[in-house]
mmCIF file of C-alpha atoms in Angstrom:
data_model
loop_
_atom_site.group_PDB
_atom_site.id
_atom_site.type_symbol
_atom_site.label_atom_id
_atom_site.label_comp_id
_atom_site.label_asym_id
_atom_site.label_seq_id
_atom_site.Cartn_x
_atom_site.Cartn_y
_atom_site.Cartn_z
ATOM 1 C CA UNK A 1 0.000 0.000 0.000
ATOM 2 C CA UNK A 2 1.005 3.632 -0.375
ATOM 3 C CA UNK A 3 3.293 4.770 2.442
ATOM 4 C CA UNK A 4 4.991 8.093 3.061
ATOM 5 C CA UNK A 5 7.343 8.243 6.038
ATOM 6 C CA UNK A 6 8.885 11.542 7.070
ATOM 7 C CA UNK A 7 12.057 11.835 9.129
ATOM 8 C CA UNK A 8 14.648 14.369 10.203
ATOM 9 C CA UNK A 9 12.559 16.681 12.337
ATOM 10 C CA UNK A 10 14.494 18.213 15.194
ATOM 11 C CA UNK A 11 14.955 21.136 17.546
ATOM 12 C CA UNK A 12 16.986 23.835 15.819
ATOM 13 C CA UNK A 13 17.988 27.371 16.771
ATOM 14 C CA UNK A 14 16.637 30.414 14.901
ATOM 15 C CA UNK A 15 18.719 31.064 11.819
ATOM 16 C CA UNK A 16 19.712 27.426 11.587
ATOM 17 C CA UNK A 17 19.150 24.829 8.892
ATOM 18 C CA UNK A 18 17.541 21.424 8.746
ATOM 19 C CA UNK A 19 16.714 18.879 6.071
ATOM 20 C CA UNK A 20 13.706 16.622 6.385
ATOM 21 C CA UNK A 21 13.114 13.576 4.221
ATOM 22 C CA UNK A 22 10.135 11.560 3.051
ATOM 23 C CA UNK A 23 10.565 7.923 2.067
ATOM 24 C CA UNK A 24 7.919 6.741 -0.380
ATOM 25 C CA UNK A 25 6.843 3.161 -0.975
ATOM 26 C CA UNK A 26 3.973 1.250 -2.546
ATOM 27 C CA UNK A 27 3.888 3.375 -5.700
ATOM 28 C CA UNK A 28 6.162 4.784 -8.396
ATOM 29 C CA UNK A 29 7.383 8.097 -7.007
ATOM 30 C CA UNK A 30 8.525 9.348 -10.415
ATOM 31 C CA UNK A 31 4.923 9.328 -11.657
ATOM 32 C CA UNK A 32 3.648 11.875 -9.149
ATOM 33 C CA UNK A 33 3.974 15.517 -8.256
ATOM 34 C CA UNK A 34 4.741 15.745 -4.545
ATOM 35 C CA UNK A 35 4.149 18.353 -1.874
ATOM 36 C CA UNK A 36 5.159 19.435 1.585
ATOM 37 C CA UNK A 37 2.690 20.966 4.023
ATOM 38 C CA UNK A 38 2.888 21.941 7.673
ATOM 39 C CA UNK A 39 0.618 22.484 10.626
ATOM 40 C CA UNK A 40 1.532 24.584 13.618
ATOM 41 C CA UNK A 41 -0.060 23.813 16.952
ATOM 42 C CA UNK A 42 -3.612 25.161 17.025
ATOM 43 C CA UNK A 43 -3.517 26.315 13.395
ATOM 44 C CA UNK A 44 -4.692 24.985 10.065
ATOM 45 C CA UNK A 45 -2.753 22.997 7.514
ATOM 46 C CA UNK A 46 -0.539 25.124 5.270
ATOM 47 C CA UNK A 47 0.759 23.918 1.889
ATOM 48 C CA UNK A 48 4.339 25.164 1.562
ATOM 49 C CA UNK A 49 6.008 23.489 -1.408
ATOM 50 C CA UNK A 50 5.528 21.289 -4.452
ATOM 51 C CA UNK A 51 7.699 19.640 -7.071
ATOM 52 C CA UNK A 52 6.964 18.132 -10.460
ATOM 53 C CA UNK A 53 7.687 14.534 -11.411
ATOM 54 C CA UNK A 54 11.225 15.083 -12.682
ATOM 55 C CA UNK A 55 12.205 17.706 -10.135
ATOM 56 C CA UNK A 56 12.792 20.440 -12.680
ATOM 57 C CA UNK A 57 9.930 22.644 -11.507
ATOM 58 C CA UNK A 58 9.393 23.663 -7.915
ATOM 59 C CA UNK A 59 6.742 25.759 -6.210
ATOM 60 C CA UNK A 60 6.661 27.568 -2.873
ATOM 61 C CA UNK A 61 4.329 29.464 -0.611
ATOM 62 C CA UNK A 62 5.378 33.038 0.035
ATOM 63 C CA UNK A 63 6.026 32.190 3.676
ATOM 64 C CA UNK A 64 8.987 29.953 2.768
ATOM 65 C CA UNK A 65 10.104 31.216 -0.641
ATOM 66 C CA UNK A 66 13.837 31.920 -0.730
ATOM 67 C CA UNK A 67 14.487 29.925 2.460
ATOM 68 C CA UNK A 68 13.235 26.405 1.705
ATOM 69 C CA UNK A 69 14.226 24.132 -1.172
ATOM 70 C CA UNK A 70 12.327 21.040 -2.243
ATOM 71 C CA UNK A 71 14.057 18.242 -4.159
ATOM 72 C CA UNK A 72 13.574 14.602 -4.980
ATOM 73 C CA UNK A 73 15.593 11.502 -5.760
ATOM 74 C CA UNK A 74 13.294 9.216 -7.709
ATOM 75 C CA UNK A 75 15.901 6.455 -7.800
ATOM 76 C CA UNK A 76 15.893 6.442 -3.982
ATOM 77 C CA UNK A 77 12.133 6.981 -3.729
ATOM 78 C CA UNK A 78 12.790 9.961 -1.476
ATOM 79 C CA UNK A 79 11.552 13.537 -1.259
ATOM 80 C CA UNK A 80 13.501 16.216 0.608
ATOM 81 C CA UNK A 81 12.891 19.644 2.082
ATOM 82 C CA UNK A 82 15.958 21.735 2.875
ATOM 83 C CA UNK A 83 15.061 24.502 5.317
ATOM 84 C CA UNK A 84 17.443 27.414 5.856
ATOM 85 C CA UNK A 85 17.210 30.641 7.847
ATOM 86 C CA UNK A 86 14.655 29.014 10.102
ATOM 87 C CA UNK A 87 12.385 31.208 12.210
ATOM 88 C CA UNK A 88 10.371 30.412 15.344
ATOM 89 C CA UNK A 89 7.211 30.699 13.238
ATOM 90 C CA UNK A 90 8.425 27.721 11.173
ATOM 91 C CA UNK A 91 7.762 25.506 14.192
ATOM 92 C CA UNK A 92 5.229 22.903 13.032
ATOM 93 C CA UNK A 93 4.579 19.319 12.125
ATOM 94 C CA UNK A 94 5.812 18.825 8.559
ATOM 95 C CA UNK A 95 4.026 16.420 6.233
ATOM 96 C CA UNK A 96 4.853 15.104 2.792
ATOM 97 C CA UNK A 97 1.990 14.353 0.451
ATOM 98 C CA UNK A 98 1.410 12.679 -2.880
ATOM 99 C CA UNK A 99 0.138 15.119 -5.452
ATOM 100 C CA UNK A 100 -0.086 18.881 -5.580
ATOM 101 C CA UNK A 101 -3.382 20.263 -6.900
ATOM 102 C CA UNK A 102 -5.032 17.063 -5.714
ATOM 103 C CA UNK A 103 -3.472 15.240 -2.761
ATOM 104 C CA UNK A 104 -4.419 11.632 -2.146
ATOM 105 C CA UNK A 105 -1.926 10.393 0.449
ATOM 106 C CA UNK A 106 -0.201 11.856 3.496
ATOM 107 C CA UNK A 107 2.649 10.851 5.729
ATOM 108 C CA UNK A 108 2.448 10.837 9.524
ATOM 109 C CA UNK A 109 4.596 13.961 9.887
ATOM 110 C CA UNK A 110 7.862 14.965 11.520
ATOM 111 C CA UNK A 111 8.122 17.708 14.156
ATOM 112 C CA UNK A 112 10.343 20.719 13.543
ATOM 113 C CA UNK A 113 10.844 23.100 16.450
ATOM 114 C CA UNK A 114 12.727 26.368 16.035
ATOM 115 C CA UNK A 115 13.691 27.805 19.380
ATOM 116 C CA UNK A 116 16.677 29.138 21.267
#
C-alpha cells in the first residue's frame, strides 16, 4: 500500500538549517507531483512546497520562498525539504503528500521546532 514516512525533524535554533526527508513506498514516485505541508499547533494545515515529477519545476508558498528548497531523488524513492534561515514561526509538524493540486496520500509527519 502507499506509504509516506517523514524523518529528520528536530529542535533547531533560529537562523539554523535542517533537512527533512520523506521515504515513499507502494507506488512509483517518479509518476507523481509531490508536496510538503505543515501544521503549527492550534492552526490549520498550510501547503508550503511542491515539485513536479522530474524535479525540474518547484513551487513555494510566500512564507517559505527563498528559504526552503524542495528536491527529490526518484531512484531512492525519497523527497527532501531543505530549510534554511529558520524562524520560530516555522515551528510545526511537517508532512509530505502525494500530489499537488489534488493530494491523495499523506505521511504521519515529523516535528520541527525552532527555538533558542
